[in-house]
Amino acid sequence: MKSNERRLLMVAGMLFTLVVALVLSQRLMNWQEQIERRKHDLELMQFETESMLAEAPEWLEKHQWVTNSQPVANEGALEANAELDTIVKNAKQLGLTVQSQQLQETTNTEYYQQFGVTLAVKGDLEKVVTWMHGLLAPSQFRVVPSVRVVPDKESPSEVVVMIEFWRWYAAALAGKS
């Protein structure tokens, strides 16, 4: 082999070695980035786990409160009618006019039963808000998924409120623990 061929072969070998070294270093850098990401994710997961464990007594206390406070629905139709009667009675006590009322279909899940009522109520805005506020105490397990307030066309000082109330009862089969 001639000296030029040897030099050319040596340069080609060095270039090949350099390319292999660059490719390997790039792969090592990518691998290191993946390890750093995993480490960061694990640190976040550890922080989240520690936070959840620190909050566990509070959540157990809340669970106990819900278990002890949430009413149990035994007779679905009776509970739904009682719910409607309670809401309408409270509205009338404040001098509100119930224009329409309708029971919604009962929703049953493994953990709760939901009874719903849709109403159209007319009256003074302050009295309507007082009525809604009185019905929405946390211990009552009621929520309002939708409400619409519009001024009354006949009496501008009053409003008509279309409101939907849901009340959540503990499932009768779940019982109290």
mmCIF file of C-alpha atoms in Angstrom:
data_model
loop_
_atom_site.group_PDB
_atom_site.id
_atom_site.type_symbol
_atom_site.label_atom_id
_atom_site.label_comp_id
_atom_site.label_asym_id
_atom_site.label_seq_id
_atom_site.Cartn_x
_atom_site.Cartn_y
_atom_site.Cartn_z
ATOM 1 C CA MET A 1 0.000 0.000 0.000
ATOM 2 C CA LYS A 2 1.279 3.443 -0.915
ATOM 3 C CA SER A 3 1.741 6.202 1.650
ATOM 4 C CA ASN A 4 -1.094 8.279 0.094
ATOM 5 C CA GLU A 5 -3.440 5.354 0.418
ATOM 6 C CA ARG A 6 -2.383 4.884 4.044
ATOM 7 C CA ARG A 7 -3.009 8.549 4.817
ATOM 8 C CA LEU A 8 -6.364 8.398 3.090
ATOM 9 C CA LEU A 9 -7.266 5.251 5.021
ATOM 10 C CA MET A 10 -6.115 6.856 8.278
ATOM 11 C CA VAL A 11 -8.180 10.014 7.617
ATOM 12 C CA ALA A 12 -11.219 7.886 6.719
ATOM 13 C CA GLY A 13 -10.756 5.878 9.933
ATOM 14 C CA MET A 14 -10.492 9.050 12.019
ATOM 15 C CA LEU A 15 -13.592 10.520 10.339
ATOM 16 C CA PHE A 16 -15.466 7.291 10.958
ATOM 17 C CA THR A 17 -14.359 7.301 14.613
ATOM 18 C CA LEU A 18 -15.404 10.961 14.950
ATOM 19 C CA VAL A 19 -18.862 10.293 13.446
ATOM 20 C CA VAL A 20 -19.368 7.275 15.716
ATOM 21 C CA ALA A 21 -18.283 9.352 18.732
ATOM 22 C CA LEU A 22 -20.731 12.145 17.785
ATOM 23 C CA VAL A 23 -23.617 9.711 17.325
ATOM 24 C CA LEU A 24 -22.859 7.982 20.621
ATOM 25 C CA SER A 25 -22.528 11.275 22.494
ATOM 26 C CA GLN A 26 -25.879 12.441 21.051
ATOM 27 C CA ARG A 27 -27.536 9.222 22.205
ATOM 28 C CA LEU A 28 -25.984 9.567 25.657
ATOM 29 C CA MET A 29 -27.240 13.157 25.907
ATOM 30 C CA ASN A 30 -30.762 12.066 24.908
ATOM 31 C CA TRP A 31 -30.631 9.251 27.443
ATOM 32 C CA GLN A 32 -29.459 11.690 30.126
ATOM 33 C CA GLU A 33 -32.373 14.049 29.292
ATOM 34 C CA GLN A 34 -34.827 11.163 29.616
ATOM 35 C CA ILE A 35 -33.355 10.226 32.979
ATOM 36 C CA GLU A 36 -33.588 13.857 34.142
ATOM 37 C CA ARG A 37 -37.243 14.014 33.029
ATOM 38 C CA ARG A 38 -38.024 10.775 34.843
ATOM 39 C CA LYS A 39 -36.271 12.057 37.945
ATOM 40 C CA HIS A 40 -38.284 15.291 37.805
ATOM 41 C CA ASP A 41 -41.546 13.365 37.296
ATOM 42 C CA LEU A 42 -40.731 11.093 40.228
ATOM 43 C CA GLU A 43 -39.930 14.083 42.440
ATOM 44 C CA LEU A 44 -43.277 15.646 41.519
ATOM 45 C CA MET A 45 -45.061 12.357 42.175
ATOM 46 C CA GLN A 46 -43.322 12.045 45.540
ATOM 47 C CA PHE A 47 -44.313 15.622 46.463
ATOM 48 C CA GLU A 48 -47.911 14.960 45.415
ATOM 49 C CA THR A 49 -48.003 11.716 47.396
ATOM 50 C CA GLU A 50 -46.605 13.395 50.504
ATOM 51 C CA SER A 51 -49.157 16.200 50.157
ATOM 52 C CA MET A 52 -52.005 13.727 49.800
ATOM 53 C CA LEU A 53 -50.836 11.762 52.823
ATOM 54 C CA ALA A 54 -50.571 14.968 54.845
ATOM 55 C CA GLU A 55 -54.167 15.852 53.872
ATOM 56 C CA ALA A 56 -55.509 12.350 54.558
ATOM 57 C CA PRO A 57 -56.886 13.110 58.056
ATOM 58 C CA GLU A 58 -58.774 16.118 56.698
ATOM 59 C CA TRP A 59 -60.289 14.078 53.865
ATOM 60 C CA LEU A 60 -61.196 11.251 56.243
ATOM 61 C CA GLU A 61 -62.932 13.801 58.463
ATOM 62 C CA LYS A 62 -64.834 15.174 55.451
ATOM 63 C CA HIS A 63 -65.810 11.646 54.431
ATOM 64 C CA GLN A 64 -67.078 10.964 57.941
ATOM 65 C CA TRP A 65 -69.103 14.201 57.877
ATOM 66 C CA VAL A 66 -70.687 13.303 54.527
ATOM 67 C CA THR A 67 -71.421 9.771 55.715
ATOM 68 C CA ASN A 68 -73.082 11.032 58.890
ATOM 69 C CA SER A 69 -74.853 14.063 57.394
ATOM 70 C CA GLN A 70 -76.089 13.037 53.976
ATOM 71 C CA PRO A 71 -79.721 11.926 54.094
ATOM 72 C CA VAL A 72 -80.565 8.413 52.931
ATOM 73 C CA ALA A 73 -83.339 8.064 50.367
ATOM 74 C CA ASN A 74 -85.509 5.069 51.070
ATOM 75 C CA GLU A 75 -88.607 5.816 49.004
ATOM 76 C CA GLY A 76 -87.598 7.609 45.806
ATOM 77 C CA ALA A 77 -90.987 9.039 44.844
ATOM 78 C CA LEU A 78 -91.721 10.166 48.399
ATOM 79 C CA GLU A 79 -88.329 11.836 48.731
ATOM 80 C CA ALA A 80 -88.731 13.649 45.412
ATOM 81 C CA ASN A 81 -92.196 14.925 46.344
ATOM 82 C CA ALA A 82 -90.983 15.963 49.798
ATOM 83 C CA GLU A 83 -88.120 17.857 48.163
ATOM 84 C CA LEU A 84 -90.528 19.670 45.846
ATOM 85 C CA ASP A 85 -92.866 20.478 48.740
ATOM 86 C CA THR A 86 -90.003 21.869 50.851
ATOM 87 C CA ILE A 87 -88.734 24.117 48.076
ATOM 88 C CA VAL A 88 -92.212 25.407 47.162
ATOM 89 C CA LYS A 89 -93.128 25.952 50.835
ATOM 90 C CA ASN A 90 -89.958 27.997 51.416
ATOM 91 C CA ALA A 91 -90.714 30.107 48.337
ATOM 92 C CA LYS A 92 -94.266 30.819 49.444
ATOM 93 C CA GLN A 93 -93.131 31.719 52.975
ATOM 94 C CA LEU A 94 -91.066 34.540 51.464
ATOM 95 C CA GLY A 95 -93.988 35.755 49.361
ATOM 96 C CA LEU A 96 -92.688 34.399 46.059
ATOM 97 C CA THR A 97 -95.043 33.138 43.363
ATOM 98 C CA VAL A 98 -94.317 29.676 41.981
ATOM 99 C CA GLN A 99 -95.367 29.851 38.329
ATOM 100 C CA SER A 100 -94.397 26.306 37.376
ATOM 101 C CA GLN A 101 -92.881 23.268 39.024
ATOM 102 C CA GLN A 102 -91.688 19.968 37.672
ATOM 103 C CA LEU A 103 -89.966 16.921 39.100
ATOM 104 C CA GLN A 104 -86.998 15.632 37.152
ATOM 105 C CA GLU A 105 -86.123 12.042 36.551
ATOM 106 C CA THR A 106 -84.303 10.437 39.467
ATOM 107 C CA THR A 107 -80.655 9.583 38.894
ATOM 108 C CA ASN A 108 -79.288 6.534 40.706
ATOM 109 C CA THR A 109 -75.594 5.796 41.024
ATOM 110 C CA GLU A 110 -73.615 3.451 43.214
ATOM 111 C CA TYR A 111 -72.841 6.286 45.640
ATOM 112 C CA TYR A 112 -75.881 8.570 45.657
ATOM 113 C CA GLN A 113 -79.401 9.189 44.411
ATOM 114 C CA GLN A 114 -80.194 12.521 42.823
ATOM 115 C CA PHE A 115 -83.646 14.070 42.876
ATOM 116 C CA GLY A 116 -84.251 17.167 40.807
ATOM 117 C CA VAL A 117 -86.839 19.920 40.697
ATOM 118 C CA THR A 118 -87.284 22.622 38.057
ATOM 119 C CA LEU A 119 -89.191 25.756 39.040
ATOM 120 C CA ALA A 120 -90.181 29.135 37.660
ATOM 121 C CA VAL A 121 -90.474 31.591 40.544
ATOM 122 C CA LYS A 122 -91.540 35.234 40.430
ATOM 123 C CA GLY A 123 -90.805 37.870 43.039
ATOM 124 C CA ASP A 124 -88.524 40.591 44.335
ATOM 125 C CA LEU A 125 -84.861 39.897 43.499
ATOM 126 C CA GLU A 126 -83.725 40.221 47.108
ATOM 127 C CA LYS A 127 -86.343 37.723 48.289
ATOM 128 C CA VAL A 128 -85.456 35.314 45.472
ATOM 129 C CA VAL A 129 -81.771 35.424 46.398
ATOM 130 C CA THR A 130 -82.632 34.967 50.093
ATOM 131 C CA TRP A 131 -84.788 31.961 49.197
ATOM 132 C CA MET A 132 -82.045 30.375 47.071
ATOM 133 C CA HIS A 133 -79.402 31.041 49.717
ATOM 134 C CA GLY A 134 -81.539 29.419 52.402
ATOM 135 C CA LEU A 135 -81.926 26.256 50.357
ATOM 136 C CA LEU A 136 -78.250 25.900 49.468
ATOM 137 C CA ALA A 137 -76.683 25.229 52.871
ATOM 138 C CA PRO A 138 -73.951 22.569 52.527
ATOM 139 C CA SER A 139 -75.719 20.341 55.047
ATOM 140 C CA GLN A 140 -78.740 20.169 52.717
ATOM 141 C CA PHE A 141 -76.741 18.556 49.874
ATOM 142 C CA ARG A 142 -78.482 20.712 47.260
ATOM 143 C CA VAL A 143 -76.910 22.219 44.176
ATOM 144 C CA VAL A 144 -78.156 24.508 41.430
ATOM 145 C CA PRO A 145 -76.831 23.330 38.056
ATOM 146 C CA SER A 146 -78.696 26.029 36.146
ATOM 147 C CA VAL A 147 -80.421 29.287 36.951
ATOM 148 C CA ARG A 148 -81.741 32.041 34.706
ATOM 149 C CA VAL A 149 -82.970 35.384 36.005
ATOM 150 C CA VAL A 150 -84.993 37.702 33.746
ATOM 151 C CA PRO A 151 -86.968 40.839 34.576
ATOM 152 C CA ASP A 152 -90.733 40.375 34.726
ATOM 153 C CA LYS A 153 -92.458 41.963 31.724
ATOM 154 C CA GLU A 154 -95.549 42.898 33.715
ATOM 155 C CA SER A 155 -93.795 44.211 36.831
ATOM 156 C CA PRO A 156 -90.295 45.666 36.248
ATOM 157 C CA SER A 157 -89.509 45.632 39.990
ATOM 158 C CA GLU A 158 -89.753 41.831 40.048
ATOM 159 C CA VAL A 159 -87.825 39.030 38.387
ATOM 160 C CA VAL A 160 -88.723 35.618 37.054
ATOM 161 C CA VAL A 161 -86.218 32.925 37.949
ATOM 162 C CA MET A 162 -86.034 29.605 36.130
ATOM 163 C CA ILE A 163 -84.041 27.403 38.470
ATOM 164 C CA GLU A 164 -83.107 23.771 38.724
ATOM 165 C CA PHE A 165 -82.336 22.233 42.133
ATOM 166 C CA TRP A 166 -80.678 18.880 42.618
ATOM 167 C CA ARG A 167 -80.456 17.148 45.970
ATOM 168 C CA TRP A 168 -78.108 14.270 46.579
ATOM 169 C CA TYR A 169 -79.091 11.451 48.925
ATOM 170 C CA ALA A 170 -76.898 8.603 50.057
ATOM 171 C CA ALA A 171 -77.827 5.428 48.243
ATOM 172 C CA ALA A 172 -80.082 3.293 50.439
ATOM 173 C CA LEU A 173 -77.961 0.211 49.718
ATOM 174 C CA ALA A 174 -74.749 1.960 50.731
ATOM 175 C CA GLY A 175 -76.109 2.686 54.202
ATOM 176 C CA LYS A 176 -73.946 4.395 56.767
ATOM 177 C CA SER A 177 -70.457 3.234 57.582
#
